[in-house]
Coordinates of C-alpha atoms in Angstrom, one line a residue:
X1 CA -43.5 199.0 8.5
X2 CA -47.6 197.9 7.4
X3 CA -48.1 194.5 6.3
X4 CA -48.1 195.3 2.3
X5 CA -45.2 197.4 2.4
X6 CA -43.4 194.3 4.2
X7 CA -45.0 191.8 1.3
X8 CA -43.8 194.2 -1.2
X9 CA -40.3 194.6 0.0
X10 CA -39.9 190.9 0.2
X11 CA -41.3 190.7 -3.5
X12 CA -38.4 192.9 -4.5
X13 CA -35.8 191.3 -3.0
X14 CA -36.9 187.8 -4.4
X15 CA -36.9 189.5 -7.6
X16 CA -33.4 190.9 -7.3
X17 CA -32.0 188.0 -5.3
X18 CA -30.8 189.9 -2.7
X19 CA -30.0 187.9 0.7
X20 CA -29.5 190.9 3.6
X21 CA -30.5 190.4 7.2
X22 CA -30.5 194.1 8.5
X23 CA -34.1 195.4 8.1
X24 CA -32.9 199.1 7.3
X25 CA -30.7 198.1 4.4
X26 CA -33.4 196.0 2.9
X27 CA -35.8 199.0 3.0
X28 CA -33.1 201.6 1.3
X29 CA -32.8 198.8 -1.5
X30 CA -36.5 198.7 -1.8
X31 CA -37.2 202.3 -1.4
X32 CA -34.2 203.8 -3.8
X33 CA -35.3 201.3 -6.4
X34 CA -39.0 202.6 -6.4
X35 CA -38.3 205.8 -6.5
X36 CA -35.7 206.2 -9.2
X37 CA -38.0 203.9 -11.3
X38 CA -40.4 206.8 -11.7
X39 CA -37.7 208.4 -13.8
X40 CA -35.7 205.4 -15.1
X41 CA -37.8 202.1 -16.1
X42 CA -34.8 200.8 -17.8
X43 CA -33.8 197.5 -15.7
X44 CA -30.8 198.5 -13.2
X45 CA -28.9 197.2 -10.6
X46 CA -29.5 198.9 -7.4
X47 CA -25.8 198.2 -6.3
X48 CA -25.2 201.0 -8.6
X49 CA -27.0 203.9 -6.8
X50 CA -27.2 202.8 -3.3
X51 CA -24.5 204.5 -1.5
X52 CA -25.4 204.5 2.1
X53 CA -22.7 202.7 4.0
X54 CA -21.5 204.9 6.4
X55 CA -19.9 208.7 5.6
X56 CA -23.0 209.1 3.2
X57 CA -24.1 212.5 3.9
X58 CA -27.2 211.6 5.1
X59 CA -28.3 209.9 1.5
X60 CA -29.2 206.7 0.9
X61 CA -29.0 206.5 -3.0
X62 CA -28.2 208.7 -6.3
X63 CA -29.2 208.3 -9.4
X64 CA -27.6 210.6 -12.5
X65 CA -29.9 210.3 -15.5
X66 CA -28.2 212.4 -18.4
X67 CA -30.2 212.3 -22.0
X68 CA -32.2 209.3 -20.2
X69 CA -29.6 206.9 -19.4
X70 CA -28.3 206.0 -16.1
X71 CA -25.0 207.3 -15.9
X72 CA -22.1 205.4 -14.2
X73 CA -19.1 206.6 -15.3
X74 CA -17.4 209.8 -16.7
X75 CA -16.5 208.1 -19.7
X76 CA -20.7 207.8 -20.7
X77 CA -20.9 211.8 -20.6
X78 CA -17.8 211.6 -23.6
X79 CA -19.8 208.5 -25.5
X80 CA -23.5 211.4 -25.1
X81 CA -21.4 214.1 -26.7
X82 CA -19.9 212.3 -29.3
X83 CA -23.2 211.0 -30.7
X84 CA -25.3 213.8 -29.3
X85 CA -23.0 216.7 -29.2
X86 CA -25.0 218.1 -26.0
X87 CA -26.1 217.0 -23.1
X88 CA -30.1 217.7 -23.5
X89 CA -31.6 216.3 -20.1
X90 CA -30.0 216.2 -16.8
X91 CA -31.8 214.7 -13.7
X92 CA -30.0 214.4 -10.5
X93 CA -32.4 211.9 -7.9
X94 CA -31.6 211.6 -4.1
X95 CA -32.9 209.1 -1.9
X96 CA -33.2 209.4 2.1
X97 CA -35.3 205.9 3.2
X98 CA -36.4 205.5 6.8
X99 CA -38.4 202.4 8.2
X100 CA -39.7 204.9 10.9
X101 CA -43.6 205.2 10.6
X102 CA -43.2 209.3 10.9
X103 CA -41.9 212.3 9.0
X104 CA -39.2 214.2 10.7
X105 CA -38.8 217.6 9.8
X106 CA -35.3 217.5 11.4
X107 CA -34.4 214.3 9.3
X108 CA -35.5 215.8 6.8
X109 CA -33.5 219.0 6.9
X110 CA -30.4 217.1 7.2
X111 CA -31.2 214.7 4.2
X112 CA -31.0 218.4 2.4
X113 CA -28.2 219.7 4.1
X114 CA -26.3 216.5 2.5
X115 CA -27.3 217.2 -0.7
X116 CA -26.4 220.5 -0.6
X117 CA -23.0 219.7 0.6
X118 CA -22.8 217.1 -2.4
X119 CA -22.6 219.7 -4.8
X120 CA -20.3 222.4 -2.8
X121 CA -17.3 222.9 -3.9
X122 CA -15.9 222.9 -0.7
X123 CA -17.7 219.7 1.0
X124 CA -17.5 219.9 4.9
X125 CA -19.0 216.2 5.2
X126 CA -17.1 212.9 5.2
X127 CA -17.5 211.3 1.9
X128 CA -17.8 207.1 1.2
X129 CA -16.3 205.7 -1.9
X130 CA -19.4 205.7 -3.5
X131 CA -20.2 209.3 -2.8
X132 CA -17.1 210.1 -4.1
X133 CA -17.5 208.5 -7.2
X134 CA -20.9 210.1 -8.2
X135 CA -19.6 213.2 -7.2
X136 CA -16.7 213.3 -9.8
X137 CA -18.9 212.3 -12.5
X138 CA -21.2 215.0 -11.2
X139 CA -18.3 217.6 -11.8
X140 CA -17.6 216.4 -14.7
X141 CA -20.8 216.5 -16.2
X142 CA -20.8 220.5 -14.8
X143 CA -17.3 220.7 -16.8
X144 CA -19.0 220.5 -19.9
X145 CA -21.0 223.5 -18.9
X146 CA -21.1 224.7 -22.5
X147 CA -22.8 221.6 -24.0
X148 CA -25.3 221.7 -21.4
X149 CA -28.7 223.2 -22.7
X150 CA -30.8 223.2 -19.9
X151 CA -30.2 223.8 -16.2
X152 CA -30.1 220.2 -14.4
X153 CA -33.3 219.0 -12.0
X154 CA -32.7 217.7 -8.8
X155 CA -34.7 215.6 -6.9
X156 CA -35.2 214.6 -3.0
X157 CA -37.3 211.6 -2.3
X158 CA -37.5 211.3 1.6
X159 CA -39.2 208.1 2.3
X160 CA -41.1 206.6 5.4
X161 CA -43.6 203.9 6.0
X162 CA -45.3 206.6 7.8
X163 CA -48.8 208.5 6.4
X164 CA -48.0 212.2 4.9
X165 CA -50.1 214.6 6.1
X166 CA -48.5 218.1 5.0
X167 CA -47.1 218.5 8.5
X168 CA -46.6 222.4 8.4
X169 CA -43.0 222.0 10.1
X170 CA -42.4 219.4 7.4
X171 CA -43.3 221.5 4.3
X172 CA -41.7 224.4 5.8
X173 CA -38.3 222.4 5.7
X174 CA -38.8 220.8 2.2
X175 CA -39.3 224.8 1.1
X176 CA -36.6 225.9 3.0
X177 CA -34.3 222.9 1.4
X178 CA -35.3 223.7 -2.0
X179 CA -34.4 227.3 -1.7
X180 CA -31.3 226.3 -0.3
X181 CA -30.6 224.2 -3.2
X182 CA -31.7 226.8 -5.7
X183 CA -29.5 229.4 -4.0
X184 CA -26.6 227.4 -5.8
X185 CA -27.7 228.7 -9.2
X186 CA -27.2 225.4 -10.6
X187 CA -30.7 224.1 -11.3
X188 CA -33.9 224.7 -13.3
X189 CA -35.8 223.1 -10.6
X190 CA -35.7 221.2 -7.1
X191 CA -38.2 219.1 -6.7
X192 CA -38.9 217.5 -3.1
X193 CA -41.1 214.5 -2.4
X194 CA -42.2 213.2 0.9
X195 CA -43.1 209.7 0.2
X196 CA -45.7 207.2 2.4
X197 CA -46.8 203.8 2.5
X198 CA -49.5 204.8 0.4
X199 CA -47.2 206.2 -2.4
X200 CA -44.7 203.8 -1.8
X201 CA -46.9 201.2 -2.4
X202 CA -48.1 202.7 -5.7
X203 CA -44.5 203.2 -6.9
X204 CA -43.6 199.4 -6.6
X205 CA -47.0 198.7 -8.1
X206 CA -46.0 200.9 -11.2
X207 CA -42.7 199.2 -11.5
X208 CA -44.3 195.6 -11.9
X209 CA -48.0 196.5 -13.4
X210 CA -48.2 197.6 -17.4
X211 CA -49.1 201.0 -18.1
X212 CA -52.8 201.6 -18.7
X213 CA -54.5 205.0 -19.6
X214 CA -57.8 206.3 -20.6
X215 CA -57.8 209.5 -22.9
X216 CA -60.6 210.7 -24.9
X217 CA -60.2 210.1 -28.6
X218 CA -63.3 211.6 -30.6
X219 CA -61.5 212.6 -33.3
X220 CA -60.8 209.4 -35.4
X221 CA -61.6 206.7 -38.0
X222 CA -61.1 203.2 -38.0
X223 CA -58.7 201.8 -40.6
X224 CA -59.8 199.1 -42.8
X225 CA -58.6 195.6 -41.7
X226 CA -54.7 195.0 -42.0
X227 CA -52.8 191.8 -41.6
X228 CA -50.9 191.3 -38.2
X229 CA -53.1 194.2 -36.7
X230 CA -56.0 194.0 -34.4
X231 CA -57.7 197.3 -34.6
X232 CA -55.9 200.8 -35.5
X233 CA -57.0 204.2 -36.0
X234 CA -56.3 207.6 -37.5
X235 CA -57.5 210.9 -36.6
X236 CA -56.1 213.8 -33.9
X237 CA -56.1 214.2 -30.4
X238 CA -56.1 217.2 -28.2
X239 CA -53.1 218.3 -25.6
X240 CA -55.2 217.6 -22.5
X241 CA -55.7 214.0 -23.7
X242 CA -52.3 213.4 -24.7
X243 CA -50.6 214.8 -21.9
X244 CA -52.1 211.9 -20.0
X245 CA -50.3 208.9 -22.3
X246 CA -47.0 210.6 -21.2
X247 CA -47.3 212.0 -18.0
X248 CA -45.9 210.2 -14.7
X249 CA -46.9 209.8 -11.4
X250 CA -45.0 212.7 -9.5
X251 CA -45.6 215.4 -12.7
X252 CA -42.5 214.4 -14.5
X253 CA -43.0 212.7 -18.3
X254 CA -43.0 209.1 -18.7
X255 CA -39.6 208.1 -19.9
X256 CA -40.8 204.8 -20.1
X257 CA -43.4 204.8 -23.0
X258 CA -40.7 205.9 -25.2
X259 CA -38.3 203.0 -25.1
X260 CA -39.4 201.6 -28.5
X261 CA -38.8 205.2 -30.2
X262 CA -35.3 204.7 -31.4
X263 CA -34.5 208.5 -30.7
X264 CA -34.0 210.0 -27.3
X265 CA -35.1 214.0 -27.2
X266 CA -32.5 215.6 -29.0
X267 CA -33.1 218.5 -26.6
X268 CA -34.0 222.3 -28.0
X269 CA -32.4 222.3 -31.4
X270 CA -33.4 224.6 -34.1
X271 CA -36.4 221.9 -35.1
X272 CA -37.7 221.8 -31.9
X273 CA -37.3 225.3 -31.0
X274 CA -39.3 225.9 -34.1
X275 CA -42.0 223.8 -33.1
X276 CA -42.0 225.2 -29.6
X277 CA -42.6 228.7 -31.4
X278 CA -45.5 227.3 -33.4
X279 CA -47.0 225.8 -30.4
X280 CA -46.6 229.1 -28.3
X281 CA -47.7 231.3 -30.9
X282 CA -49.9 230.0 -33.3
X283 CA -51.4 226.2 -31.7
X284 CA -54.4 226.0 -34.1
X285 CA -52.2 225.2 -36.9
X286 CA -50.2 222.8 -35.1
X287 CA -52.5 220.0 -36.2
X288 CA -51.4 221.1 -39.9
X289 CA -47.5 221.8 -39.3
X290 CA -46.7 218.5 -37.1
X291 CA -46.3 214.9 -38.3
X292 CA -48.0 213.8 -35.4
X293 CA -47.2 210.5 -33.3
X294 CA -47.6 206.8 -33.6
X295 CA -48.5 204.6 -30.7
X296 CA -48.7 201.5 -30.3
X297 CA -50.6 199.3 -27.8
X298 CA -50.6 195.5 -27.1
X299 CA -54.1 196.0 -25.4
X300 CA -56.9 198.8 -26.6
X301 CA -60.3 198.7 -25.6
X302 CA -63.2 201.8 -26.0
X303 CA -66.6 202.8 -24.7
X304 CA -67.7 205.5 -26.9
X305 CA -65.3 207.7 -27.4
X306 CA -63.3 206.8 -24.0
X307 CA -60.2 204.6 -25.3
X308 CA -57.9 202.6 -22.4
X309 CA -54.3 201.9 -23.8
X310 CA -52.7 199.3 -22.2
X311 CA -48.6 198.2 -22.1
X312 CA -48.4 201.0 -25.1
X313 CA -45.3 202.5 -26.4
X314 CA -44.9 205.6 -28.5
X315 CA -42.7 204.8 -31.5
X316 CA -42.4 207.7 -33.2
X317 CA -43.0 211.2 -32.0
X318 CA -40.5 211.6 -28.7
X319 CA -39.5 215.2 -30.3
X320 CA -43.3 216.3 -30.3
X321 CA -44.3 214.9 -27.3
X322 CA -41.4 216.2 -25.2
X323 CA -41.9 219.6 -26.5
X324 CA -45.9 219.7 -26.2
X325 CA -44.9 218.6 -22.0
X326 CA -42.0 221.2 -21.7
X327 CA -44.7 223.7 -22.8
X328 CA -47.4 222.4 -21.4
X329 CA -48.2 225.9 -19.4
X330 CA -48.4 227.8 -22.3
X331 CA -50.3 226.2 -24.7
X332 CA -53.7 227.8 -25.6
X333 CA -56.5 227.4 -27.8
X334 CA -57.1 223.8 -27.4
X335 CA -54.0 222.0 -29.4
X336 CA -54.7 219.1 -31.8
X337 CA -52.1 216.6 -32.2
X338 CA -52.2 214.2 -35.5
X339 CA -52.2 210.6 -33.9
X340 CA -51.9 206.8 -35.1
X341 CA -53.3 204.5 -32.7
X342 CA -52.5 200.7 -33.2
X343 CA -53.2 197.6 -31.4
X344 CA -51.2 194.5 -32.5
X345 CA -48.9 192.2 -31.1
X346 CA -47.1 191.1 -34.0
X347 CA -43.3 191.5 -33.4
X348 CA -42.8 191.8 -37.1
X349 CA -45.6 193.9 -37.7
X350 CA -44.4 196.2 -35.0
X351 CA -40.4 196.2 -36.3
X352 CA -41.8 197.5 -39.5
X353 CA -43.6 200.4 -38.3
X354 CA -40.9 200.8 -35.7
X355 CA -38.6 201.1 -38.9
X356 CA -40.8 202.6 -41.2
X357 CA -41.4 205.6 -38.8
X358 CA -38.4 206.1 -37.4
X359 CA -36.4 206.3 -40.9
X360 CA -38.0 209.3 -41.8
X361 CA -35.1 210.9 -39.6
X362 CA -31.5 210.1 -39.2
X363 CA -31.2 207.0 -37.2
X364 CA -27.8 205.1 -36.2
X365 CA -27.4 201.8 -36.9
X366 CA -26.8 200.8 -33.1
X367 CA -30.7 202.5 -32.2
X368 CA -31.9 200.2 -34.7
X369 CA -30.3 197.2 -33.0
X370 CA -32.7 195.7 -31.7
X371 CA -34.9 194.7 -34.7
X372 CA -32.0 192.4 -35.9
X373 CA -32.7 189.0 -36.9
X374 CA -30.1 188.0 -34.6
X375 CA -31.5 189.2 -31.9
X376 CA -35.1 187.7 -32.3
X377 CA -32.8 184.3 -32.5
X378 CA -31.0 184.7 -29.3
X379 CA -34.2 185.6 -27.2
X380 CA -35.5 182.1 -28.4
X381 CA -32.1 180.1 -27.3
X382 CA -32.2 182.0 -24.1
X383 CA -35.6 180.3 -23.6
X384 CA -34.3 176.6 -24.1
X385 CA -32.9 177.0 -20.8
X386 CA -34.5 176.2 -17.7
X387 CA -34.4 176.0 -13.8
X388 CA -31.1 177.6 -12.5
X389 CA -30.0 178.4 -15.8
X390 CA -33.0 180.5 -17.1
X391 CA -32.1 183.8 -18.1
X392 CA -34.3 186.1 -20.2
X393 CA -32.8 188.2 -23.3
X394 CA -34.5 191.3 -23.5
X395 CA -34.6 191.9 -26.6
X396 CA -37.2 195.1 -26.7
X397 CA -36.9 196.9 -23.5
X398 CA -39.3 196.4 -20.7
X399 CA -40.6 193.0 -22.2
X400 CA -40.6 190.6 -19.2
X401 CA -40.8 194.0 -16.3
X402 CA -44.1 193.3 -15.6
X403 CA -45.8 190.3 -13.2
X404 CA -43.6 189.4 -10.0
X405 CA -42.6 185.7 -11.4
X406 CA -39.6 186.9 -13.2
X407 CA -36.3 187.7 -11.2
X408 CA -35.3 190.8 -12.4
X409 CA -31.7 189.8 -12.3
X410 CA -32.1 187.3 -14.4
X411 CA -33.3 189.9 -17.2
X412 CA -30.4 190.7 -19.9
X413 CA -30.7 193.6 -22.0
X414 CA -29.2 194.6 -25.2
X415 CA -26.5 196.9 -23.2
X416 CA -25.8 194.4 -21.0
X417 CA -25.0 191.4 -23.7
X418 CA -23.1 194.0 -25.7
X419 CA -20.5 194.3 -22.7
X420 CA -20.4 190.9 -21.5
X421 CA -19.8 189.6 -24.8
X422 CA -17.2 192.3 -25.8
X423 CA -15.2 191.7 -22.2
X424 CA -14.9 188.2 -22.5
X425 CA -15.1 186.9 -26.1
X426 CA -13.4 190.3 -27.6
X427 CA -10.7 191.4 -24.8
X428 CA -12.9 194.8 -24.2
X429 CA -13.6 194.9 -20.6
X430 CA -11.9 198.2 -20.8
X431 CA -14.5 199.8 -22.7
X432 CA -17.3 198.3 -20.8
X433 CA -18.1 201.4 -19.2
X434 CA -19.0 203.2 -22.1
X435 CA -22.3 203.8 -23.4
X436 CA -22.9 200.8 -25.5
X437 CA -23.1 201.7 -28.7
X438 CA -19.7 203.2 -28.9
X439 CA -19.1 199.7 -27.5
X440 CA -20.6 198.2 -30.6
X441 CA -18.8 200.2 -33.0
X442 CA -15.6 199.2 -31.8
X443 CA -16.5 195.6 -32.6
X444 CA -16.6 193.9 -36.0
X445 CA -18.7 191.4 -36.8
X446 CA -20.5 191.2 -33.0
X447 CA -24.0 189.6 -33.7
X448 CA -23.1 188.1 -36.9
X449 CA -25.7 185.6 -38.2
X450 CA -23.6 182.8 -38.3
X451 CA -22.1 182.8 -34.6
X452 CA -23.2 180.2 -32.2
X453 CA -25.5 181.7 -29.6
X454 CA -23.7 180.0 -27.3
X455 CA -21.4 182.4 -26.1
X456 CA -23.5 185.2 -26.2
X457 CA -26.0 183.2 -23.5
X458 CA -22.2 181.9 -21.6
X459 CA -20.9 185.3 -20.9
X460 CA -24.3 186.7 -19.7
X461 CA -24.8 183.6 -17.6
X462 CA -21.2 184.4 -15.8
X463 CA -22.0 188.1 -15.2
X464 CA -25.2 187.1 -14.0
X465 CA -23.6 184.6 -11.5
X466 CA -20.7 187.0 -10.6
X467 CA -23.2 189.3 -9.7
X468 CA -24.7 186.8 -7.6
X469 CA -21.4 186.7 -5.8
X470 CA -20.4 190.2 -5.5
X471 CA -24.3 190.9 -3.9
X472 CA -24.4 187.8 -1.2
X473 CA -20.6 189.2 -0.1
X474 CA -19.3 185.8 -1.2
X475 CA -16.3 187.6 -3.0
X476 CA -15.0 191.3 -2.1
X477 CA -17.2 194.1 -3.1
X478 CA -14.3 195.9 -3.9
X479 CA -13.7 193.8 -7.1
X480 CA -17.0 194.4 -8.8
X481 CA -15.9 197.0 -10.6
X482 CA -13.5 194.5 -12.3
X483 CA -16.1 192.5 -13.4
X484 CA -15.8 192.8 -16.8
X485 CA -12.1 192.0 -16.4
X486 CA -12.9 188.9 -14.5
X487 CA -14.8 187.6 -17.5
X488 CA -11.9 188.4 -19.6
X489 CA -9.5 186.1 -17.6
X490 CA -12.1 183.5 -16.7
X491 CA -11.9 182.7 -20.7
X492 CA -8.0 182.4 -21.0
X493 CA -8.0 180.8 -17.5
X494 CA -10.2 177.8 -18.7
X495 CA -8.9 177.4 -22.4
X496 CA -7.1 174.4 -22.8
X497 CA -6.3 175.0 -26.5
X498 CA -6.8 178.3 -28.9
X499 CA -10.1 179.9 -28.2
X500 CA -12.1 179.0 -30.7
X501 CA -14.2 181.0 -33.4
X502 CA -17.7 182.8 -32.3
X503 CA -18.6 180.3 -35.5
X504 CA -16.9 177.4 -34.5
X505 CA -18.8 174.4 -33.0
X506 CA -15.6 174.0 -31.0
X507 CA -17.0 177.2 -29.1
X508 CA -20.0 175.1 -28.0
X509 CA -18.1 172.7 -26.0
X510 CA -15.5 175.4 -24.3
X511 CA -18.7 177.5 -23.2
X512 CA -20.0 174.1 -21.8
X513 CA -16.8 174.3 -19.9
X514 CA -17.2 177.7 -18.9
X515 CA -20.9 177.2 -17.5
X516 CA -20.2 174.4 -15.6
X517 CA -17.7 176.4 -13.6
X518 CA -19.8 179.2 -13.2
X519 CA -23.0 177.4 -12.4
X520 CA -21.0 175.7 -9.3
X521 CA -20.8 178.5 -6.2
X522 CA -17.7 177.1 -4.7
X523 CA -15.9 176.6 -8.1
X524 CA -17.0 179.7 -9.3
X525 CA -15.6 181.9 -6.0
X526 CA -12.5 179.6 -5.9
X527 CA -12.0 181.2 -9.7
X528 CA -12.7 184.2 -8.8
X529 CA -10.1 184.3 -5.7
X530 CA -7.7 183.0 -8.0
X531 CA -8.2 185.7 -10.6
X532 CA -8.4 188.5 -8.2
X533 CA -4.8 188.0 -7.2
X534 CA -3.8 188.7 -10.8
X535 CA -5.5 191.9 -10.7
X536 CA -3.7 192.6 -7.1
X537 CA -0.4 192.3 -9.1
X538 CA -1.0 194.5 -11.6
X539 CA -3.4 197.1 -9.9
X540 CA -1.5 199.5 -7.7
X541 CA -4.9 201.3 -6.3
X542 CA -7.6 198.5 -5.7
X543 CA -9.9 201.2 -4.9
X544 CA -10.0 203.4 -7.6
X545 CA -11.9 202.9 -10.8
X546 CA -9.6 204.6 -13.0
X547 CA -7.5 201.3 -14.2
X548 CA -10.6 199.7 -15.1
X549 CA -10.6 201.6 -18.4
X550 CA -7.4 201.4 -19.6
X551 CA -6.1 198.9 -22.4
X552 CA -2.9 198.9 -20.6
X553 CA -4.3 196.5 -17.8
X554 CA -6.3 194.3 -20.5
X555 CA -2.7 193.5 -22.0
X556 CA -1.2 193.2 -18.5
X557 CA -3.3 190.6 -17.4
X558 CA -2.9 189.0 -20.9
X559 CA 0.6 188.2 -20.2
X560 CA -0.3 186.0 -17.2
X561 CA -1.3 183.6 -19.8
X562 CA -0.2 181.7 -22.9
X563 CA -2.7 183.6 -25.4
X564 CA -4.2 180.8 -27.5

């Protein structure tokens, strides 16, 4: 392993607070994270995707992406269908990582065989628990075939520390794998990507560096001075330049630039279908028929007509962008697209632009939740903690993602915050595996302006500390699926009196008691070991995740305490 890859891997392990002695395991986690992050840039826990641990079909990691979300349970599919009525975009990502310095065409073929067996109706290879769980999710997705608007895409990343030189045998084996998988007739495309040391280094830099893209923007006017805005332009741009803004390293659409656009791509609905037809048949009029896109960037510089956008988000135009990307090979006669380009770091201005541009289409309350004032206060409250107690509330997606000085495991997304507070203080750990928007609707009064901020921090910090114990094998990994139940049980076990209301001053004193215990490794380990005995008492099959999804388990566990 070259020194740069080793250095990057060490930096990654530190950012994830991972203590692992086995070099191969460390590389599997690092390489898998880097590959998956190219297509899913939200913070995620490597433990949720890395499955290589014997009987793994020659696969080190699996990520299932549906409608832009990383799926870890069947229930999330149900929630997406309830909200979107369709499964508009499905990607399966498989990773095999080798510390060897060469590409072995035999291993590359074995990897492909394992992926094919994973999708088989009659699998021949032995499967570990993680593989079985992923397979059940995939089977459930295909059982919803009437809601799938486009066949999934399958990505295979074969990663080594060597140099990729387009060896004929390796290329041939990759083509055979792609052909075998396409013959299953369940994919619209199969992409096999060989990743050597140079590309792996680039992948990792992509996870920590801000996005920066240069485009040609000649047809523009500079808008007058606007409070809160450094500079802004109105004009139109050709499709070739625009595709640079939205296309990633491997030619895929760059999902990370749409996180501040509150609506994900809605697939081939009537509006998008009509847009596609217009784009293919009458592209010269597209500039007149389309409302255009709005791009906000932290830094905007130009030399003549060449503009460099740094750390940018497309806050309105997700549907247009996907339609252009999906039809890029059919665009003729130089399509032009209306565009607003804005440089600002003023949060209030950004929020107003997002609300204004997205209120033109129907959006749900949970899609605009990040703009609520409570989250701004919560972000500031998190910032009052220092040292080992420091966490970072990610009010706006990826705001802490760039740079290596922040441990990624200390970043708390809105989704994680909702799941933690719902589990600890609202007794809903059985719903934590669901899409956060569904969970949000089940809780009255969450994120109320009158609430104390400390309970929100407390449940997130306790979850962070639980994950630390699981990650470093201080408590058995089989109980990780019950982590949200453990949050609830900690609350009841430590309560001396009636559980205070979220807006009560007494809640702060109670939270301080929980934090004192959670901050101490020994005390937290003893507490978890005590509580897992209760889980053993009420769960028949501790290896199955099904019991974690029932309200019955919640009520059974609560009977162990005098409910206060």
